Structures are given as C-alpha cells and as structure tokens.
Amino acid sequence: MQLHNTSQYAIRVLNFIANHSDDRLYSAKELSEILNIPYKFLTKIMGILVKTGFISSIQGREGGYELNTPASEIKLIDILNTFNDETDNESCVLGIGICDSVNKCALHDQWMEPKSLMRKMFEETTLNNLTCKDCKL
Amino acid sequence: MQLHNTSQYAIRVLNFIANHSDDRLYSAKELSEILNIPYKFLTKIMGILVKTGFISSIQGREGGYELNTPASEIKLIDILNTFNDETDNESCVLGIGICDSVNKCALHDQWMEPKSLMRKMFEETTLNNLTCKDCKL
DNA sequence: TTCAATTACTACTCAAAGGTAGAATTTAAA
DNA sequence: TTTAAATTCTACCTTTGAGTAGTAATTGAA
C-alpha cells in the first residue's frame, strides 16, 4: 500500500521547482543530485511531465524546467493519475470490481473512512500547500 | 495506491474459510471457483498461508484447509505483512527513508491523518469483524 | 488394493514498474 | 563559430508481481 516511485519522484521534483521558481532554472542534472533521484530515470519522468503539461522545458545550455501553471493549481491527485497511481473512488479495495453501498465487499464498511480521507487529501492538496522550508527533499 | 492482488486474494480466501468453518472443508478447487481466483495461483497462495501458520491443510482425498486460530485473532495487518504490502507506520509516503515529526517530508503533515486511520483499520480489523452475509465474495 | 481427489513442489512464462545507455538535438556562452 | 551544457528520443536491461504448467506425494473411499 504505497505510492509508485514515479509518483513520489514527480511530487518531489515538482514541489522543488515550485519552491524555487523565483530563483532560477534547475537542470535535470541538478535536480537529480539535489533530490537524489537516478539521473536517467529522472529525465524520463521530466519528459512525461512536459508532455502532460505540468512543466515546460527550456532546452540547450542554461536550460531547465519551470512550472506551466501556478503551484496552487497543481493537485497531487493529478500527478498520481499521470502515473497510474489509482485513487479511484469506486474501485474495490479487495479487487472485486466496483464497490458501493448496495454492492459491498467484506471490507467495504471499514475501508470507507480511511479511503475518503486519503482521497480528499490528494484532491485538496496542491503543490502550494506542500511548501515546507525545513523538509527533507 | 492499492493492495497487492495476493493480499486481496488472501483476505478473501481466509474470510470465506472463517465464515464456513462449522460447515466442512473446502478444497482449493472449490475456493478457486467460488471466489473466482485462478486455481494455480490460489494453490500457491494457500501454500504460503500454510507455511506462515494462518491455516492448516488436510491432504489427500476429501482434503482442504482450515483456520489455525480463531478468526478473531487474525488481523488484516498480519495478512498484508505476509505479502509485502507494507503499512509500515514510519516509512515515508514520498519514499525518503523514515518520516517522523522531527524529520518530515513535504507531505508528512497532510499524510498523517489518512495514514493513521488506514493503519488503525488494518490493525484493528480481524477476520471476525469482517464477517458479512450479503457481501460479494 | 486400487484410484481419484487432493495438497505440495519446482520451474517456468508474462506484464509492468523501475532503471540504464547512447546518441541526436538544441542553444547560450566563450 | 565552436563548444559544452542542456533536453529529447529510442531502445534496452533488471526486478518484481502475477499467473501457469507439470508432476510428485498424500490419503480417504470404493
């Protein structure tokens, strides 16, 4: 029960860029070193984030990445969805198709509350709320 | 963000056995058909559940499986741990080692509440609480 | 005692996540 | 204009979860 590495990496990178947007551009090489993410894997993820529109890339020497939209508009759930980290509200925790109040699995009732809270958190948290000066990178 | 298939299957099988312990023995073939789990994969999982002590197997003709301990003593969290479905309380949601109040990741604060509820649920729910007559199998 | 229904064991395949390699392209600075 | 620092692209490798195949071992019933 945990997020995919790609989702974790993407959140950390986007958060870092959001917190340093005034600053200057950061390259994949720098991000890889600062965030301790394998360089080649990071560039692959950055490519996806560019294609899906989260960020823009500035190519060539002195290049790097910048957010396309304000940090306050980037929800964690959108990042998770990009990397197939389903938080689908209806899918059954025991894997038996769709779960709802009339068609329950054995764990449905107990799962409701933690699931809702978790989903709410990923839906309502933006890169903006995440900003945190003394945090691990 | 979801449970492994193996964990899902294991919970469903154990729950079914728990709900039919008075009854009679169910074989892997029957369980596979009733619960719609691939037979060969199920027998593999049953083997693990026997080795880890959740169930005992009765070999030979008319054989099958039965719980080793009362359903009220089998916690979901123990099943998850058996199949590497970590719900480790300290491990970081963003994958940066250990997370606690003095060593936070950027998502730590928001993650606390849903994580605690989820963990509490898996720790406190036993096969016994799960019993549910009108549920999907 | 035979036989069929059962679990147990070993080894394999398949798919997806995670990660790597190398070369092509872009571009600002020297 | 050259060059080095950057992104981009395509293809590959590795690991792990998911699932399959075949056969040996066990055992109650006929």
mmCIF file of C-alpha atoms (C1' of nucleotides) in Angstrom:
data_model
loop_
_atom_site.group_PDB
_atom_site.id
_atom_site.type_symbol
_atom_site.label_atom_id
_atom_site.label_comp_id
_atom_site.label_asym_id
_atom_site.label_seq_id
_atom_site.Cartn_x
_atom_site.Cartn_y
_atom_site.Cartn_z
ATOM 1 C CA MET A 1 0.000 0.000 0.000
ATOM 2 C CA GLN A 2 2.253 2.751 -1.200
ATOM 3 C CA LEU A 3 2.742 5.246 -3.991
ATOM 4 C CA HIS A 4 4.756 4.309 -7.074
ATOM 5 C CA ASN A 5 8.330 5.525 -7.165
ATOM 6 C CA THR A 6 7.493 7.591 -10.224
ATOM 7 C CA SER A 7 4.701 9.393 -8.354
ATOM 8 C CA GLN A 8 6.941 10.016 -5.374
ATOM 9 C CA TYR A 9 9.710 11.350 -7.589
ATOM 10 C CA ALA A 10 7.305 13.525 -9.580
ATOM 11 C CA ILE A 11 5.803 15.098 -6.466
ATOM 12 C CA ARG A 12 9.237 15.821 -5.031
ATOM 13 C CA VAL A 13 10.562 17.343 -8.255
ATOM 14 C CA LEU A 14 7.501 19.467 -8.903
ATOM 15 C CA ASN A 15 7.495 20.619 -5.294
ATOM 16 C CA PHE A 16 11.147 21.591 -5.506
ATOM 17 C CA ILE A 17 10.649 23.519 -8.728
ATOM 18 C CA ALA A 18 7.606 25.255 -7.254
ATOM 19 C CA ASN A 19 9.630 26.352 -4.245
ATOM 20 C CA HIS A 20 12.430 27.750 -6.407
ATOM 21 C CA SER A 21 10.548 29.393 -9.235
ATOM 22 C CA ASP A 22 11.716 32.915 -8.365
ATOM 23 C CA ASP A 23 15.232 31.748 -8.186
ATOM 24 C CA ARG A 24 16.451 30.408 -11.482
ATOM 25 C CA LEU A 25 16.141 27.354 -13.704
ATOM 26 C CA TYR A 26 17.242 23.971 -12.435
ATOM 27 C CA SER A 27 18.541 21.340 -14.831
ATOM 28 C CA ALA A 28 17.785 17.632 -14.659
ATOM 29 C CA LYS A 29 21.363 17.050 -13.553
ATOM 30 C CA GLU A 30 20.998 19.415 -10.609
ATOM 31 C CA LEU A 31 17.577 18.085 -9.656
ATOM 32 C CA SER A 32 18.935 14.567 -9.790
ATOM 33 C CA GLU A 33 21.751 15.480 -7.398
ATOM 34 C CA ILE A 34 19.702 17.617 -5.041
ATOM 35 C CA LEU A 35 16.798 15.182 -4.808
ATOM 36 C CA ASN A 36 18.898 12.053 -5.082
ATOM 37 C CA ILE A 37 16.954 10.565 -7.977
ATOM 38 C CA PRO A 38 18.737 8.497 -10.673
ATOM 39 C CA TYR A 39 19.553 10.953 -13.477
ATOM 40 C CA LYS A 40 18.409 8.875 -16.423
ATOM 41 C CA PHE A 41 15.190 7.893 -14.730
ATOM 42 C CA LEU A 42 14.547 11.488 -13.760
ATOM 43 C CA THR A 43 14.919 12.737 -17.333
ATOM 44 C CA LYS A 44 12.392 10.132 -18.400
ATOM 45 C CA ILE A 45 9.924 11.394 -15.783
ATOM 46 C CA MET A 46 10.601 15.020 -16.730
ATOM 47 C CA GLY A 47 9.727 14.149 -20.302
ATOM 48 C CA ILE A 48 6.360 12.820 -19.170
ATOM 49 C CA LEU A 49 5.729 15.886 -17.019
ATOM 50 C CA VAL A 50 6.465 18.117 -20.012
ATOM 51 C CA LYS A 51 4.177 16.144 -22.311
ATOM 52 C CA THR A 52 1.324 16.115 -19.816
ATOM 53 C CA GLY A 53 1.698 19.855 -19.414
ATOM 54 C CA PHE A 54 2.805 20.203 -15.799
ATOM 55 C CA ILE A 55 6.048 21.877 -16.776
ATOM 56 C CA SER A 56 7.821 23.487 -19.716
ATOM 57 C CA SER A 57 11.376 22.743 -20.630
ATOM 58 C CA ILE A 58 13.952 25.234 -21.785
ATOM 59 C CA GLN A 59 16.358 23.363 -23.997
ATOM 60 C CA GLY A 60 20.006 23.937 -24.607
ATOM 61 C CA ARG A 61 22.770 25.287 -22.430
ATOM 62 C CA GLU A 62 21.491 27.030 -19.286
ATOM 63 C CA GLY A 63 18.224 25.226 -19.838
ATOM 64 C CA GLY A 64 15.982 23.539 -17.323
ATOM 65 C CA TYR A 65 12.371 23.267 -16.253
ATOM 66 C CA GLU A 66 9.645 25.577 -14.984
ATOM 67 C CA LEU A 67 6.034 25.153 -13.907
ATOM 68 C CA ASN A 68 3.405 25.815 -16.524
ATOM 69 C CA THR A 69 0.729 26.800 -14.033
ATOM 70 C CA PRO A 70 0.781 28.298 -10.538
ATOM 71 C CA ALA A 71 1.641 25.820 -7.792
ATOM 72 C CA SER A 72 -1.771 26.453 -6.270
ATOM 73 C CA GLU A 73 -3.390 24.873 -9.297
ATOM 74 C CA ILE A 74 -1.433 21.637 -9.333
ATOM 75 C CA LYS A 75 -3.213 18.974 -7.289
ATOM 76 C CA LEU A 76 -1.448 15.882 -6.039
ATOM 77 C CA ILE A 77 -4.236 13.725 -7.420
ATOM 78 C CA ASP A 78 -3.449 14.952 -10.925
ATOM 79 C CA ILE A 79 0.147 13.865 -10.500
ATOM 80 C CA LEU A 80 -0.894 10.446 -9.210
ATOM 81 C CA ASN A 81 -3.272 9.946 -12.101
ATOM 82 C CA THR A 82 -0.481 10.705 -14.530
ATOM 83 C CA PHE A 83 1.469 7.754 -13.197
ATOM 84 C CA ASN A 84 -1.367 5.225 -12.884
ATOM 85 C CA ASP A 85 -1.438 5.515 -9.124
ATOM 86 C CA GLU A 86 -5.144 4.897 -8.918
ATOM 87 C CA THR A 87 -7.120 6.505 -6.173
ATOM 88 C CA ASP A 88 -10.317 5.668 -7.975
ATOM 89 C CA ASN A 89 -13.124 6.284 -5.564
ATOM 90 C CA GLU A 90 -15.282 3.345 -6.551
ATOM 91 C CA SER A 91 -12.813 0.576 -7.186
ATOM 92 C CA CYS A 92 -12.962 -2.181 -4.615
ATOM 93 C CA VAL A 93 -10.230 -2.479 -2.006
ATOM 94 C CA LEU A 94 -10.457 -6.263 -2.363
ATOM 95 C CA GLY A 95 -10.333 -6.075 -6.138
ATOM 96 C CA ILE A 96 -13.897 -7.247 -6.775
ATOM 97 C CA GLY A 97 -14.947 -4.776 -9.465
ATOM 98 C CA ILE A 98 -16.881 -1.737 -8.351
ATOM 99 C CA CYS A 99 -17.795 -1.312 -4.706
ATOM 100 C CA ASP A 100 -20.647 0.798 -3.378
ATOM 101 C CA SER A 101 -23.216 0.738 -0.623
ATOM 102 C CA VAL A 102 -25.509 -1.699 -2.426
ATOM 103 C CA ASN A 103 -22.754 -3.930 -3.720
ATOM 104 C CA LYS A 104 -20.243 -4.290 -0.931
ATOM 105 C CA CYS A 105 -17.151 -6.342 -0.441
ATOM 106 C CA ALA A 106 -16.408 -7.732 3.009
ATOM 107 C CA LEU A 107 -14.120 -4.828 3.825
ATOM 108 C CA HIS A 108 -16.226 -2.059 2.322
ATOM 109 C CA ASP A 109 -17.568 -0.508 5.527
ATOM 110 C CA GLN A 110 -14.231 -0.362 7.308
ATOM 111 C CA TRP A 111 -12.464 0.954 4.236
ATOM 112 C CA MET A 112 -14.836 3.849 3.601
ATOM 113 C CA GLU A 113 -13.465 6.323 6.086
ATOM 114 C CA PRO A 114 -9.725 5.958 5.544
ATOM 115 C CA LYS A 115 -10.258 5.849 1.794
ATOM 116 C CA SER A 116 -12.318 9.038 1.788
ATOM 117 C CA LEU A 117 -9.823 10.905 3.899
ATOM 118 C CA MET A 118 -6.947 9.782 1.754
ATOM 119 C CA ARG A 119 -8.708 10.707 -1.430
ATOM 120 C CA LYS A 120 -9.796 14.052 -0.046
ATOM 121 C CA MET A 121 -6.235 14.796 0.913
ATOM 122 C CA PHE A 122 -4.857 14.014 -2.540
ATOM 123 C CA GLU A 123 -7.650 16.006 -4.165
ATOM 124 C CA GLU A 124 -7.340 19.079 -1.991
ATOM 125 C CA THR A 125 -3.591 19.270 -1.549
ATOM 126 C CA THR A 126 -1.762 21.360 -4.133
ATOM 127 C CA LEU A 127 1.950 21.976 -4.584
ATOM 128 C CA ASN A 128 1.239 25.253 -2.893
ATOM 129 C CA ASN A 129 0.011 23.742 0.392
ATOM 130 C CA LEU A 130 3.019 21.480 0.362
ATOM 131 C CA THR A 131 5.597 24.218 0.568
ATOM 132 C CA CYS A 132 7.740 23.484 3.539
ATOM 133 C CA LYS A 133 11.065 25.100 4.345
ATOM 134 C CA ASP A 134 12.574 22.592 6.755
ATOM 135 C CA CYS A 135 11.561 19.474 4.914
ATOM 136 C CA LYS A 136 13.543 16.629 3.540
ATOM 137 C CA LEU A 137 13.989 16.922 -0.209
ATOM 138 C CA MET B 1 -2.290 3.171 -4.149
ATOM 139 C CA GLN B 2 -3.875 -0.235 -3.759
ATOM 140 C CA LEU B 3 -3.387 -3.625 -2.169
ATOM 141 C CA HIS B 4 -1.496 -6.351 -3.999
ATOM 142 C CA ASN B 5 -3.604 -8.996 -5.706
ATOM 143 C CA THR B 6 -2.089 -11.594 -3.411
ATOM 144 C CA SER B 7 -3.228 -9.672 -0.320
ATOM 145 C CA GLN B 8 -6.693 -9.205 -1.748
ATOM 146 C CA TYR B 9 -6.972 -12.888 -2.601
ATOM 147 C CA ALA B 10 -5.630 -13.945 0.785
ATOM 148 C CA ILE B 11 -8.100 -11.790 2.684
ATOM 149 C CA ARG B 12 -10.997 -13.084 0.623
ATOM 150 C CA VAL B 13 -9.998 -16.726 0.999
ATOM 151 C CA LEU B 14 -9.341 -16.506 4.721
ATOM 152 C CA ASN B 15 -12.585 -14.637 5.221
ATOM 153 C CA PHE B 16 -14.509 -17.283 3.317
ATOM 154 C CA ILE B 17 -12.927 -20.117 5.284
ATOM 155 C CA ALA B 18 -13.625 -18.276 8.528
ATOM 156 C CA ASN B 19 -17.297 -17.923 7.595
ATOM 157 C CA HIS B 20 -17.633 -21.619 6.779
ATOM 158 C CA SER B 21 -15.594 -23.276 9.491
ATOM 159 C CA ASP B 22 -18.564 -25.055 11.037
ATOM 160 C CA ASP B 23 -19.578 -26.350 7.711
ATOM 161 C CA ARG B 24 -16.977 -28.590 6.175
ATOM 162 C CA LEU B 25 -13.612 -28.428 4.464
ATOM 163 C CA TYR B 26 -13.248 -26.502 1.223
ATOM 164 C CA SER B 27 -10.664 -27.579 -1.330
ATOM 165 C CA ALA B 28 -8.522 -25.228 -3.399
ATOM 166 C CA LYS B 29 -10.558 -26.167 -6.444
ATOM 167 C CA GLU B 30 -13.803 -25.155 -4.786
ATOM 168 C CA LEU B 31 -12.355 -21.963 -3.346
ATOM 169 C CA SER B 32 -10.984 -21.081 -6.751
ATOM 170 C CA GLU B 33 -14.424 -21.463 -8.334
ATOM 171 C CA ILE B 34 -16.412 -19.792 -5.589
ATOM 172 C CA LEU B 35 -14.074 -16.830 -5.242
ATOM 173 C CA ASN B 36 -13.111 -16.635 -8.885
ATOM 174 C CA ILE B 37 -9.378 -16.800 -8.271
ATOM 175 C CA PRO B 38 -7.082 -18.589 -10.752
ATOM 176 C CA TYR B 39 -6.653 -22.111 -9.389
ATOM 177 C CA LYS B 40 -2.910 -22.434 -9.765
ATOM 178 C CA PHE B 41 -2.283 -19.025 -8.316
ATOM 179 C CA LEU B 42 -4.593 -19.795 -5.433
ATOM 180 C CA THR B 43 -2.767 -23.005 -4.527
ATOM 181 C CA LYS B 44 0.441 -21.033 -4.460
ATOM 182 C CA ILE B 45 -1.069 -18.531 -2.044
ATOM 183 C CA MET B 46 -2.558 -21.320 0.085
ATOM 184 C CA GLY B 47 0.908 -22.809 0.388
ATOM 185 C CA ILE B 48 2.200 -19.520 1.769
ATOM 186 C CA LEU B 49 -0.719 -19.234 4.183
ATOM 187 C CA VAL B 50 0.012 -22.745 5.448
ATOM 188 C CA LYS B 51 3.727 -22.041 5.893
ATOM 189 C CA THR B 52 3.090 -18.766 7.713
ATOM 190 C CA GLY B 53 0.663 -20.555 10.018
ATOM 191 C CA PHE B 54 -2.641 -18.904 9.172
ATOM 192 C CA ILE B 55 -4.175 -22.189 8.088
ATOM 193 C CA SER B 56 -3.599 -25.926 8.196
ATOM 194 C CA SER B 57 -4.049 -28.164 5.213
ATOM 195 C CA ILE B 58 -5.612 -31.594 5.201
ATOM 196 C CA GLN B 59 -4.006 -33.522 2.401
ATOM 197 C CA GLY B 60 -5.410 -36.257 0.242
ATOM 198 C CA ARG B 61 -8.878 -37.025 -0.915
ATOM 199 C CA GLU B 62 -11.585 -35.030 0.901
ATOM 200 C CA GLY B 63 -8.841 -32.666 1.997
ATOM 201 C CA GLY B 64 -8.855 -28.893 2.190
ATOM 202 C CA TYR B 65 -7.980 -26.037 4.503
ATOM 203 C CA GLU B 66 -8.975 -24.793 7.939
ATOM 204 C CA LEU B 67 -8.011 -21.848 10.122
ATOM 205 C CA ASN B 68 -5.311 -22.481 12.692
ATOM 206 C CA THR B 69 -6.543 -19.804 15.078
ATOM 207 C CA PRO B 70 -9.919 -18.208 15.791
ATOM 208 C CA ALA B 71 -10.994 -15.620 13.219
ATOM 209 C CA SER B 72 -10.998 -13.013 15.966
ATOM 210 C CA GLU B 73 -7.234 -13.393 16.289
ATOM 211 C CA ILE B 74 -6.347 -12.919 12.632
ATOM 212 C CA LYS B 75 -5.703 -9.258 11.884
ATOM 213 C CA LEU B 76 -5.729 -7.884 8.383
ATOM 214 C CA ILE B 77 -2.399 -6.218 9.011
ATOM 215 C CA ASP B 78 -0.808 -9.618 9.590
ATOM 216 C CA ILE B 79 -2.076 -10.787 6.227
ATOM 217 C CA LEU B 80 -0.760 -7.664 4.493
ATOM 218 C CA ASN B 81 2.636 -8.063 6.101
ATOM 219 C CA THR B 82 2.822 -11.620 4.815
ATOM 220 C CA PHE B 83 2.582 -10.348 1.256
ATOM 221 C CA ASN B 84 4.898 -7.342 1.496
ATOM 222 C CA ASP B 85 2.017 -4.918 1.455
ATOM 223 C CA GLU B 86 3.762 -2.514 3.728
ATOM 224 C CA THR B 87 1.756 -0.352 6.019
ATOM 225 C CA ASP B 88 4.863 0.494 7.956
ATOM 226 C CA ASN B 89 3.954 3.371 10.199
ATOM 227 C CA GLU B 90 7.209 5.268 9.862
ATOM 228 C CA SER B 91 8.123 4.813 6.232
ATOM 229 C CA CYS B 92 7.841 7.999 4.212
ATOM 230 C CA VAL B 93 4.945 8.458 1.796
ATOM 231 C CA LEU B 94 7.366 10.171 -0.582
ATOM 232 C CA GLY B 95 9.930 7.413 -0.216
ATOM 233 C CA ILE B 96 12.557 9.433 1.647
ATOM 234 C CA GLY B 97 13.568 6.932 4.323
ATOM 235 C CA ILE B 98 11.938 7.270 7.711
ATOM 236 C CA CYS B 99 9.482 10.077 8.360
ATOM 237 C CA ASP B 100 8.594 11.485 11.747
ATOM 238 C CA SER B 101 7.732 14.799 13.354
ATOM 239 C CA VAL B 102 11.350 15.942 13.532
ATOM 240 C CA ASN B 103 12.303 14.652 10.119
ATOM 241 C CA LYS B 104 9.459 15.428 7.791
ATOM 242 C CA CYS B 105 8.899 15.112 4.097
ATOM 243 C CA ALA B 106 6.878 17.776 2.325
ATOM 244 C CA LEU B 107 3.701 15.728 2.553
ATOM 245 C CA HIS B 108 4.158 14.465 6.100
ATOM 246 C CA ASP B 109 1.584 16.656 7.833
ATOM 247 C CA GLN B 110 -1.197 16.026 5.347
ATOM 248 C CA TRP B 111 -0.466 12.324 5.216
ATOM 249 C CA MET B 112 -0.583 11.776 8.968
ATOM 250 C CA GLU B 113 -4.331 11.542 9.428
ATOM 251 C CA PRO B 114 -5.323 9.320 6.498
ATOM 252 C CA LYS B 115 -2.336 7.103 7.163
ATOM 253 C CA SER B 116 -3.175 6.679 10.830
ATOM 254 C CA LEU B 117 -6.783 5.844 10.121
ATOM 255 C CA MET B 118 -5.830 3.364 7.457
ATOM 256 C CA ARG B 119 -3.265 1.703 9.649
ATOM 257 C CA LYS B 120 -5.598 1.633 12.619
ATOM 258 C CA MET B 121 -8.224 -0.025 10.479
ATOM 259 C CA PHE B 122 -5.863 -2.743 9.259
ATOM 260 C CA GLU B 123 -4.555 -3.273 12.786
ATOM 261 C CA GLU B 124 -7.921 -3.470 14.492
ATOM 262 C CA THR B 125 -9.926 -5.328 11.889
ATOM 263 C CA THR B 126 -9.895 -9.107 12.231
ATOM 264 C CA LEU B 127 -11.483 -11.764 10.061
ATOM 265 C CA ASN B 128 -14.151 -11.824 12.688
ATOM 266 C CA ASN B 129 -15.223 -8.189 12.223
ATOM 267 C CA LEU B 130 -15.289 -8.770 8.513
ATOM 268 C CA THR B 131 -17.987 -11.389 8.545
ATOM 269 C CA CYS B 132 -20.705 -10.214 6.260
ATOM 270 C CA LYS B 133 -23.557 -12.265 4.924
ATOM 271 C CA ASP B 134 -24.624 -10.217 1.928
ATOM 272 C CA CYS B 135 -21.220 -9.377 0.621
ATOM 273 C CA LYS B 136 -19.527 -10.029 -2.653
ATOM 274 C CA LEU B 137 -17.124 -12.949 -2.446
ATOM 275 C "C1'" DT C 1 -5.514 -52.546 -3.098
ATOM 276 C "C1'" DT C 2 -6.511 -49.530 -6.411
ATOM 277 C "C1'" DC C 3 -7.827 -45.000 -7.755
ATOM 278 C "C1'" DA C 4 -9.242 -40.476 -7.885
ATOM 279 C "C1'" DA C 5 -9.226 -36.248 -5.352
ATOM 280 C "C1'" DT C 6 -6.485 -33.686 -3.092
ATOM 281 C "C1'" DT C 7 -2.133 -30.751 -1.404
ATOM 282 C "C1'" DA C 8 2.993 -29.725 -2.293
ATOM 283 C "C1'" DC C 9 6.861 -28.613 -5.015
ATOM 284 C "C1'" DT C 10 9.723 -26.845 -8.733
ATOM 285 C "C1'" DA C 11 10.206 -24.336 -12.541
ATOM 286 C "C1'" DC C 12 8.673 -21.617 -15.931
ATOM 287 C "C1'" DT C 13 6.219 -17.500 -18.579
ATOM 288 C "C1'" DC C 14 4.188 -12.848 -18.891
ATOM 289 C "C1'" DA C 15 3.494 -7.973 -17.785
ATOM 290 C "C1'" DA C 16 4.548 -3.820 -15.609
ATOM 291 C "C1'" DA C 17 7.443 -0.969 -12.766
ATOM 292 C "C1'" DG C 18 11.926 0.659 -12.217
ATOM 293 C "C1'" DG C 19 16.029 1.936 -14.198
ATOM 294 C "C1'" DT C 20 20.067 2.393 -17.785
ATOM 295 C "C1'" DA C 21 22.655 3.501 -22.300
ATOM 296 C "C1'" DG C 22 23.751 6.044 -26.092
ATOM 297 C "C1'" DA C 23 23.182 9.104 -29.484
ATOM 298 C "C1'" DA C 24 20.546 13.184 -31.593
ATOM 299 C "C1'" DT C 25 19.109 17.815 -30.979
ATOM 300 C "C1'" DT C 26 19.087 22.458 -29.099
ATOM 301 C "C1'" DT C 27 21.181 26.700 -27.619
ATOM 302 C "C1'" DA C 28 23.729 30.145 -24.959
ATOM 303 C "C1'" DA C 29 28.266 31.353 -23.743
ATOM 304 C "C1'" DA C 30 33.124 31.671 -24.833
ATOM 305 C "C1'" DT D 1 31.802 29.685 -34.951
ATOM 306 C "C1'" DT D 2 32.881 26.410 -31.897
ATOM 307 C "C1'" DT D 3 31.790 24.016 -27.832
ATOM 308 C "C1'" DA D 4 29.871 22.418 -23.753
ATOM 309 C "C1'" DA D 5 25.710 22.082 -21.205
ATOM 310 C "C1'" DA D 6 21.407 21.044 -21.634
ATOM 311 C "C1'" DT D 7 16.811 18.384 -23.248
ATOM 312 C "C1'" DT D 8 14.862 14.541 -26.213
ATOM 313 C "C1'" DC D 9 14.299 10.129 -28.201
ATOM 314 C "C1'" DT D 10 14.635 5.225 -28.873
ATOM 315 C "C1'" DA D 11 15.860 1.134 -27.254
ATOM 316 C "C1'" DC D 12 17.269 -1.794 -23.966
ATOM 317 C "C1'" DC D 13 18.024 -4.237 -19.209
ATOM 318 C "C1'" DT D 14 16.508 -5.669 -14.422
ATOM 319 C "C1'" DT D 15 13.373 -6.686 -10.837
ATOM 320 C "C1'" DT D 16 9.093 -7.918 -9.026
ATOM 321 C "C1'" DG D 17 4.327 -9.071 -9.051
ATOM 322 C "C1'" DA D 18 1.089 -12.059 -11.288
ATOM 323 C "C1'" DG D 19 -0.010 -16.209 -13.194
ATOM 324 C "C1'" DT D 20 0.770 -21.055 -15.481
ATOM 325 C "C1'" DA D 21 2.414 -25.948 -16.138
ATOM 326 C "C1'" DG D 22 3.576 -30.331 -14.856
ATOM 327 C "C1'" DT D 23 4.481 -33.663 -11.716
ATOM 328 C "C1'" DA D 24 5.211 -35.854 -7.118
ATOM 329 C "C1'" DA D 25 3.228 -37.035 -2.737
ATOM 330 C "C1'" DT D 26 -0.722 -37.972 0.238
ATOM 331 C "C1'" DT D 27 -4.883 -40.250 1.595
ATOM 332 C "C1'" DG D 28 -9.820 -41.463 2.017
ATOM 333 C "C1'" DA D 29 -13.209 -44.043 -0.390
ATOM 334 C "C1'" DA D 30 -14.718 -47.675 -3.448
#
